[in-house]
Amino acid sequence: MRSIGLICGSLEPNRNGVGDYSRRLAQALNTLGESTIILALADPYVETPTEELQDGIMVLRLPEKLTKGERKAHLTSWLDTNQPRQLILQYVPFAYHYKGLPWTTLSQLKKSIGSIPLHWMCHETWCGLGRECKLKERLLGIAQQALLRHFIKGAKSVCTSIPYYRTLLSKIIATPVHLLPIYSNIPLRAPISDKTIADYRLNLASKSSAEDLFILLFGRIAADFPADEFLLTLDKMLKQAGLRAYILSAGQIDRGEGAWEAFQSAPTEQIEYLRLGELSSDNIDKLIQAVDFGLATTPLESIGKSSTSIAILERGKPVIAHGSSDTIGIAPELFPSGQILQLKDLNSQLFRDPPSFPVKNLTPHVAQQLLKILAS
């Protein structure tokens, strides 16, 4: 059986979210009886072309610094050797070019694949979409939009993860755009006991009490997150309820530790901050099970493309988000009403008895949905 080939930028484990996503997707497709391979087209973590087995998937990693001719030769060889029956491009503009304008790479790909059907999964679209964006970013966005319009018109199918991106893409292409959810890159483990949770929380914060709330900030802190306004409002609500909270930061902060220092500088009285750093996937799973809420700094309308928020939601925990509107950027059937919250939804009763929701593993659902799209 000829394989399905996935193409992404980098496959360095735990260093590239789309690479981790691609690897888990390949595993899920294999579980459904498919054969998969992955190509990393511009991997900054390898110096030479590297073929290796990752979690049972054969992958080829091409260095970011290859010359145009070298990249084309390796791409052609990979296609000739494996002869995939379909290809899925995991598209993030900056994954294939440091300025987010991968004209050369996409041109090479288009010429090399010949008649092999190419499907696009757009994890991002283009820059300059926010009102606060500077002129330079808006101009880059115009160029990125032109690039995307040029190359995506030949796609066999197009997918994206949130309704907002589907609306944007539908304006530049005639091909129907499918909504394909993001899933967590953290595998689900067995539930832990209430006693284990209580001990774990006490180990995290030795002065905590059973009534204290634990809120998890997993991963990046978005540059446009209104930290002071958000945290001071949350602090006021906690004070009115007579409760304290610990906000725990886990994982990489892609803008550096200074972003965490700025985040926790709000003059709050009821909130303490703990930086846990990078943790193994096992420990992240345990941590999510032990907290009461997740905190998303990604805007509400984009929450569906945050794999860290999805990791918390999949484990049945509510997530507090912020947004300029009430639009929730995720397919409504994925999670129950009330699991994604805004500050205005919070109250003393919710704090005193944090809700829990059914655990849901999205990965098999996404893989099955993708196969239907590939077959259509």
Coordinates of C-alpha atoms in Angstrom, one line a residue, residues 28-29 32 362-373:
A28 CA -3.1 7.9 14.4
L29 CA -3.4 7.3 10.7
L32 CA -6.4 3.2 11.2
L362 CA -9.6 14.2 19.8
T363 CA -6.7 12.5 17.9
P364 CA -8.6 9.5 16.5
H365 CA -11.6 11.7 15.6
V366 CA -9.3 14.1 13.7
A367 CA -7.5 11.2 11.9
Q368 CA -10.9 9.7 10.8
Q369 CA -12.2 13.1 9.6
L370 CA -9.0 13.7 7.6
L371 CA -9.3 10.3 5.8
K372 CA -12.8 11.3 4.8
I373 CA -11.5 14.6 3.4

